[in-house]
Amino acid sequence: MNSGREVILCKYGEIVLKGNNRKNFESMLIKELRRRASPHGTFKIYTNQSTIYVEPQDEFADIDGMYESAKKVFGIISVNRAIPCEKNMESIIETAKAYLPEKLFGKRTFKVDARRSDKRFPLTSPEISAALGGVILGAVKGIKVDVRHPEVTVTVEIRETKAYIRAGQESGAGGLPLRSAGRGLLLLSGGIDSPVAGCMMAKRGLEIEALHFESFPYTSERALEKVLTLAEEMCQFCSKIHVHIISLTKVQEALRDNCEEDYFTLLLRMFMMKLSERCALEYKCGALITGESLGQVASQTLSAIAVTDSAVNIPVLRPCIGLDKSEIVEQARHFGTFETSILPFEDCCTVFTPRHPKTQPKLEDVMAELAKVNFEELLEDAYATMRTETKLIFESYR
């Protein structure tokens, strides 16, 4: 008999290759799904045979909301809504007749893919596919079989205790579970690139902390609100982000008053990297994350990157380094940050921008300019301005 209630089947990819550590990754993934389930009602969530089952436990459980949340959980490669039934052909056929016509309405072609995890099932996979294909042809008007390029694939999975029927599937977020690779500190500006970089590293299992540099009154409150909105949008994938905010006003004024204009951007980057390293160490982050793309602007040439990297002793991750702008924009649209990123508010890097920035700097020349200001005192004063805002997807993440 058909249970009458859909479930969500989440498939994971890389985790199956983790050997003896696989259970740890599975545990992290299930914990993340349970946190995301909390606002949507009561669900039973468990794993079996490289699949995570998300089963609503009462009529009040919001399976639509949970389905959308599950698609944004890193570590899951596909998300499927399926109907369970008893593990015999009579039940499978009756359930298919009741469940599939609505799912296939308006579709022109289909094929059936049968998978037997339980090899004791009396019919082979081709036999199951043939039987169910005939049922669908009789139940759905105007639809045809196309085994090579179907508009939708109907899948029947014969598992240990039940059979599951679904029509189509959607891609998951992929990657590795959040927090499985440690923690990284994202240098979060108001541009397109840095939110993408943070989400890309979260996809590789990093929990994201963020650091934003402001320069009030040269940058506005609305510019800061834009950055906090970006962090909130990132939480759709990253779940929870602490945004640490440091004022660079005094630093920028000191550089303006004492140093050659052409070096201003590089000198500012040296301060930013040093402050970021200190913040990263305080909040137990193993690396910095930036949105730099090689050659995109003057501060992102090989020479300039080498100079700014010399300021820190922890790894700097640059996931966008080999992407062009159109590829970064595509990712920004995917992660849902693009429309906010293009709002026309200034950030600290646009304050006192040099007319002719150095693109091939030498470290000794940069250090000579840096010696014109009290580097350590300015660092201490800037770090003392730090305050923190917390953004999260649901209250359950507090």
C-alpha positions as CSV (number, residue, x, y, z in Angstrom):
1,M,0.0,0.0,0.0
2,N,1.1,3.6,-0.6
3,S,1.9,5.6,2.5
4,G,0.4,8.7,0.9
5,R,3.2,11.0,2.1
6,E,6.2,12.1,0.1
7,V,9.7,11.8,1.5
8,I,12.9,13.5,0.5
9,L,15.9,11.4,-0.6
10,C,19.3,13.2,-0.5
11,K,22.2,11.5,-2.3
12,Y,25.8,12.4,-1.5
13,G,28.9,12.1,-3.6
14,E,32.4,12.6,-2.4
15,I,31.6,11.4,1.1
16,V,31.5,7.8,-0.1
17,L,35.2,8.0,-0.8
18,K,36.2,9.0,2.7
19,G,37.0,5.5,3.9
20,N,37.2,5.2,7.7
21,N,36.2,8.8,8.1
22,R,33.0,8.5,6.2
23,K,30.7,8.2,9.3
24,N,32.1,11.5,10.6
25,F,31.2,13.2,7.3
26,E,27.7,11.6,7.3
27,S,27.2,12.7,10.9
28,M,28.0,16.4,10.0
29,L,25.7,16.2,7.0
30,I,22.8,14.8,9.1
31,K,23.3,17.5,11.8
32,E,23.1,20.2,9.2
33,L,19.9,18.8,7.7
34,R,18.4,18.5,11.2
35,R,19.2,22.2,11.9
36,R,17.6,23.2,8.6
37,A,14.6,21.0,9.3
38,S,13.8,22.8,12.6
39,P,11.8,25.7,11.2
40,H,9.9,23.4,8.8
41,G,8.4,21.0,11.4
42,T,9.1,17.5,12.6
43,F,11.2,15.2,10.3
44,K,12.9,11.9,10.8
45,I,16.4,12.1,9.2
46,Y,18.7,9.1,8.9
47,T,21.1,7.6,6.4
48,N,21.3,4.2,4.7
49,Q,23.1,3.0,1.6
50,S,24.6,6.4,0.7
51,T,21.2,8.1,0.9
52,I,19.8,10.4,3.6
53,Y,16.1,10.0,4.2
54,V,14.1,13.0,5.3
55,E,10.6,11.8,6.4
56,P,7.9,14.1,7.6
57,Q,6.4,12.9,10.9
58,D,3.0,14.7,10.8
59,E,0.7,16.6,8.6
60,F,2.2,20.0,9.7
61,A,5.7,19.2,8.4
62,D,6.4,21.6,5.5
63,I,8.0,19.3,2.9
64,D,8.2,22.1,0.3
65,G,10.3,24.3,2.6
66,M,12.5,21.4,3.6
67,Y,13.0,20.4,0.0
68,E,14.2,23.9,-0.9
69,S,16.5,23.9,2.2
70,A,18.0,20.5,1.4
71,K,19.0,21.7,-2.1
72,K,21.4,24.3,-0.5
73,V,23.2,21.9,1.9
74,F,26.8,21.3,0.9
75,G,27.7,17.7,0.6
76,I,24.5,16.6,-1.2
77,I,24.7,16.1,-4.9
78,S,21.0,15.4,-5.7
79,V,17.6,15.9,-4.0
80,N,14.6,13.9,-4.9
81,R,10.9,13.9,-3.8
82,A,9.7,10.4,-3.8
83,I,6.7,8.3,-2.7
84,P,7.4,5.1,-0.7
85,C,5.3,2.0,-1.0
86,E,5.5,-1.7,-0.1
87,K,8.1,-3.7,-1.9
88,N,6.0,-5.7,-4.3
89,M,4.9,-5.0,-7.9
90,E,1.2,-4.7,-7.1
91,S,1.9,-1.9,-4.6
92,I,4.4,-0.3,-7.0
93,I,2.0,-0.2,-9.9
94,E,-0.9,1.1,-7.8
95,T,1.3,3.8,-6.2
96,A,2.6,4.8,-9.7
97,K,-0.9,5.1,-11.0
98,A,-1.9,7.5,-8.2
99,Y,1.3,9.5,-7.9
100,L,2.9,9.9,-11.4
101,P,0.1,11.4,-13.6
102,E,0.3,14.8,-11.8
103,K,4.2,14.7,-11.9
104,L,4.2,13.9,-15.6
105,F,1.4,16.3,-16.6
106,G,2.5,18.2,-19.7
107,K,5.6,16.1,-20.4
108,R,6.0,14.6,-23.8
109,T,8.6,11.9,-23.2
110,F,9.8,9.7,-20.4
111,K,11.8,6.6,-19.5
112,V,11.8,4.3,-16.5
113,D,15.0,3.6,-14.6
114,A,14.7,0.8,-12.1
115,R,17.4,0.2,-9.4
116,R,17.5,-2.9,-7.2
117,S,19.5,-2.4,-4.0
118,D,17.8,-5.5,-2.8
119,K,18.8,-8.2,-5.3
120,R,16.3,-10.6,-3.8
121,F,13.5,-8.8,-5.5
122,P,11.9,-11.3,-7.9
123,L,11.9,-9.1,-11.0
124,T,15.1,-7.8,-12.7
125,S,15.6,-4.1,-13.3
126,P,14.6,-4.3,-17.0
127,E,11.5,-6.2,-16.1
128,I,10.5,-3.6,-13.5
129,S,11.1,-0.8,-16.0
130,A,9.0,-2.5,-18.7
131,A,6.1,-3.1,-16.4
132,L,6.0,0.4,-15.0
133,G,6.5,1.9,-18.5
134,G,3.3,0.2,-19.7
135,V,1.4,1.5,-16.6
136,I,2.6,5.1,-17.3
137,L,1.6,4.9,-21.0
138,G,-1.9,3.8,-20.0
139,A,-2.2,6.4,-17.2
140,V,-0.8,9.6,-18.8
141,K,-2.4,10.8,-22.0
142,G,-0.1,11.7,-24.9
143,I,3.2,10.8,-23.3
144,K,5.7,8.6,-25.2
145,V,8.8,6.6,-24.3
146,D,12.2,8.0,-25.2
147,V,15.1,6.0,-23.6
148,R,17.8,8.3,-25.0
149,H,16.6,11.9,-24.4
150,P,13.6,11.7,-22.1
151,E,12.1,14.9,-20.8
152,V,11.8,13.2,-17.4
153,T,13.1,10.0,-15.9
154,V,10.9,8.0,-13.6
155,T,13.0,6.1,-11.1
156,V,12.0,3.1,-9.0
157,E,14.4,2.2,-6.2
158,I,14.0,-1.2,-4.5
159,R,15.6,-0.7,-1.1
160,E,15.8,-2.8,2.1
161,T,12.4,-2.1,3.5
162,K,10.4,-0.2,0.9
163,A,10.3,0.8,-2.8
164,Y,10.5,4.5,-3.7
165,I,9.1,6.1,-6.9
166,R,10.1,9.5,-8.1
167,A,9.8,11.6,-11.3
168,G,13.0,13.5,-12.0
169,Q,15.5,14.9,-9.5
170,E,17.2,18.2,-8.8
171,S,20.9,18.9,-8.3
172,G,22.1,19.5,-4.8
173,A,24.8,22.0,-3.7
174,G,27.6,19.4,-4.0
175,G,30.9,19.6,-2.3
176,L,31.6,18.6,1.3
177,P,29.6,19.2,4.5
178,L,30.0,22.5,6.3
179,R,32.6,22.5,9.1
180,S,34.2,19.3,7.8
181,A,37.4,21.1,6.7
182,G,37.8,23.7,9.5
183,R,37.1,27.4,9.5
184,G,38.2,30.2,7.2
185,L,38.1,34.0,7.4
186,L,36.6,35.7,4.4
187,L,37.6,39.3,3.5
188,L,34.1,40.4,2.7
189,S,33.7,43.6,0.6
190,G,30.6,44.9,-1.1
191,G,31.6,43.6,-4.5
192,I,30.7,40.6,-6.6
193,D,33.8,38.5,-6.0
194,S,34.2,38.0,-2.3
195,P,30.8,36.5,-1.5
196,V,31.4,34.0,-4.3
197,A,34.8,33.1,-2.9
198,G,33.3,32.5,0.6
199,C,30.5,30.3,-0.8
200,M,33.0,28.4,-2.9
201,M,35.2,27.6,0.1
202,A,32.1,26.7,2.2
203,K,31.4,24.2,-0.6
204,R,34.7,22.6,0.2
205,G,33.7,22.2,3.9
206,L,34.9,25.4,5.5
207,E,32.8,27.2,8.1
208,I,32.9,30.9,7.2
209,E,33.7,33.8,9.4
210,A,33.8,37.2,7.7
211,L,35.8,40.4,8.1
212,H,34.7,43.7,6.6
213,F,36.6,46.9,6.5
214,E,34.7,50.2,6.6
215,S,36.0,53.8,6.4
216,F,33.3,56.0,7.9
217,P,32.5,58.8,7.1
218,Y,34.1,58.1,3.7
219,T,31.9,55.0,3.4
220,S,28.3,55.2,4.4
221,E,26.0,53.2,6.7
222,R,24.1,52.0,3.6
223,A,27.4,50.5,2.3
224,L,27.7,48.6,5.5
225,E,24.1,47.5,5.3
226,K,24.8,46.2,1.8
227,V,27.6,44.0,3.1
228,L,25.5,42.6,6.0
229,T,22.8,41.8,3.5
230,L,25.3,39.9,1.4
231,A,26.3,37.9,4.5
232,E,22.7,37.1,5.1
233,E,22.2,36.0,1.5
234,M,25.3,33.8,1.8
235,C,23.7,32.1,4.8
236,Q,21.3,30.3,2.4
237,F,24.4,28.1,1.8
238,C,26.7,28.9,4.7
239,S,24.0,28.7,7.5
240,K,25.6,31.2,9.9
241,I,28.2,33.9,9.5
242,H,29.8,36.2,12.1
243,V,30.7,39.5,10.3
244,H,33.6,41.3,12.1
245,I,33.8,45.0,11.2
246,I,37.0,47.0,11.5
247,S,37.4,50.8,10.7
248,L,40.3,51.7,8.5
249,T,39.6,55.5,8.5
250,K,42.7,56.4,10.5
251,V,44.9,54.1,8.5
252,Q,43.7,55.5,5.2
253,E,44.2,59.1,6.4
254,A,47.7,58.3,7.6
255,L,48.6,56.8,4.3
256,R,47.1,59.7,2.4
257,D,49.1,62.2,4.5
258,N,52.5,60.5,4.5
259,C,52.9,58.1,1.6
260,E,53.2,58.2,-2.2
261,E,49.8,58.0,-3.8
262,D,50.9,55.3,-6.3
263,Y,51.5,52.9,-3.4
264,F,48.3,53.6,-1.5
265,T,46.3,50.5,-2.6
266,L,49.2,48.2,-1.8
267,L,49.9,49.7,1.6
268,L,46.2,49.5,2.5
269,R,46.2,45.9,1.5
270,M,49.2,45.2,3.8
271,F,47.2,46.6,6.7
272,M,44.1,44.7,5.7
273,M,46.1,41.4,5.5
274,K,47.8,41.9,8.8
275,L,44.5,42.8,10.6
276,S,42.8,39.8,8.9
277,E,45.5,37.4,10.1
278,R,45.1,38.7,13.7
279,C,41.3,38.3,13.5
280,A,41.7,34.8,11.9
281,L,43.9,33.7,14.8
282,E,41.6,35.1,17.4
283,Y,38.6,33.2,15.9
284,K,40.5,30.0,15.2
285,C,40.4,30.3,11.4
286,G,43.1,28.3,9.6
287,A,43.2,30.4,6.4
288,L,42.2,33.7,4.9
289,I,39.8,33.8,1.9
290,T,39.8,36.5,-0.8
291,G,37.9,37.1,-4.0
292,E,40.9,38.0,-6.0
293,S,41.1,37.1,-9.7
294,L,44.5,37.2,-11.4
295,G,45.0,40.4,-13.3
296,Q,41.5,41.7,-12.7
297,V,42.7,45.0,-11.1
298,A,46.1,46.6,-10.3
299,S,46.3,44.9,-6.8
300,Q,45.8,41.5,-8.3
301,T,48.9,41.1,-10.4
302,L,51.4,38.4,-9.5
303,S,53.8,41.0,-8.1
304,A,51.1,42.7,-6.1
305,I,49.8,39.4,-4.6
306,A,53.3,38.4,-3.6
307,V,53.7,41.7,-1.8
308,T,50.4,41.5,0.2
309,D,51.0,37.8,1.0
310,S,54.3,38.7,2.6
311,A,52.3,40.4,5.4
312,V,50.9,37.1,6.8
313,N,52.0,33.7,7.9
314,I,48.8,31.7,7.3
315,P,47.4,30.4,4.0
316,V,45.5,32.7,1.7
317,L,42.8,30.9,-0.3
318,R,41.7,32.5,-3.6
319,P,39.1,30.2,-5.2
320,C,38.3,32.8,-7.9
321,I,41.9,33.3,-9.0
322,G,41.5,31.6,-12.4
323,L,37.9,32.7,-13.2
324,D,37.1,35.6,-15.5
325,K,34.4,38.1,-14.5
326,S,31.6,36.4,-16.4
327,E,32.3,33.2,-14.6
328,I,32.3,34.9,-11.2
329,V,29.0,36.7,-12.1
330,E,27.5,33.3,-13.0
331,Q,28.5,31.9,-9.6
332,A,27.1,35.1,-7.9
333,R,23.8,34.5,-9.5
334,H,23.8,30.8,-8.4
335,F,24.6,31.7,-4.8
336,G,22.0,34.5,-4.8
337,T,24.3,37.4,-4.1
338,F,24.6,39.2,-7.5
339,E,21.7,41.7,-7.3
340,T,22.9,43.0,-3.9
341,S,26.6,43.1,-5.0
342,I,25.8,45.5,-7.9
343,L,24.1,48.0,-5.7
344,P,26.0,51.3,-6.1
345,F,27.5,51.8,-2.7
346,E,31.2,52.6,-2.1
347,D,33.6,50.4,-0.1
348,C,36.9,51.3,1.6
349,C,39.0,50.2,-1.4
350,T,37.4,53.0,-3.5
351,V,38.5,55.7,-0.9
352,F,41.6,57.7,-2.0
353,T,42.1,55.5,-5.0
354,P,45.4,56.3,-6.7
355,R,45.3,57.6,-10.3
356,H,48.3,55.4,-11.3
357,P,48.5,52.4,-8.9
358,K,51.7,50.3,-8.9
359,T,51.1,47.1,-10.9
360,Q,54.6,45.6,-10.6
361,P,55.7,46.6,-7.1
362,K,58.9,45.6,-5.4
363,L,58.6,44.5,-1.8
364,E,61.5,46.7,-0.6
365,D,59.8,49.8,-2.1
366,V,56.5,49.0,-0.5
367,M,58.2,48.5,2.9
368,A,60.0,51.8,2.5
369,E,56.7,53.6,2.1
370,L,55.2,51.7,5.0
371,A,58.0,52.9,7.2
372,K,56.7,56.5,6.8
373,V,53.8,55.7,9.2
374,N,53.6,54.1,12.6
375,F,52.5,50.6,11.4
376,E,52.1,48.9,14.7
377,E,50.2,51.8,16.4
378,L,47.8,52.1,13.5
379,L,47.2,48.3,13.6
380,E,46.4,48.5,17.3
381,D,44.1,51.4,16.9
382,A,42.3,49.8,14.0
383,Y,41.9,46.4,15.6
384,A,40.4,48.1,18.7
385,T,37.5,49.3,16.6
386,M,36.3,45.8,15.8
387,R,32.7,44.9,16.4
388,T,30.7,41.8,15.3
389,E,27.3,41.3,13.7
390,T,25.8,37.8,13.4
391,K,23.8,36.6,10.3
392,L,22.1,33.2,10.2
393,I,19.6,31.4,8.0
394,F,17.3,30.3,10.9
395,E,17.1,31.0,14.7
396,S,17.9,27.3,15.2
397,Y,21.6,28.2,14.3
398,R,22.1,30.4,17.4
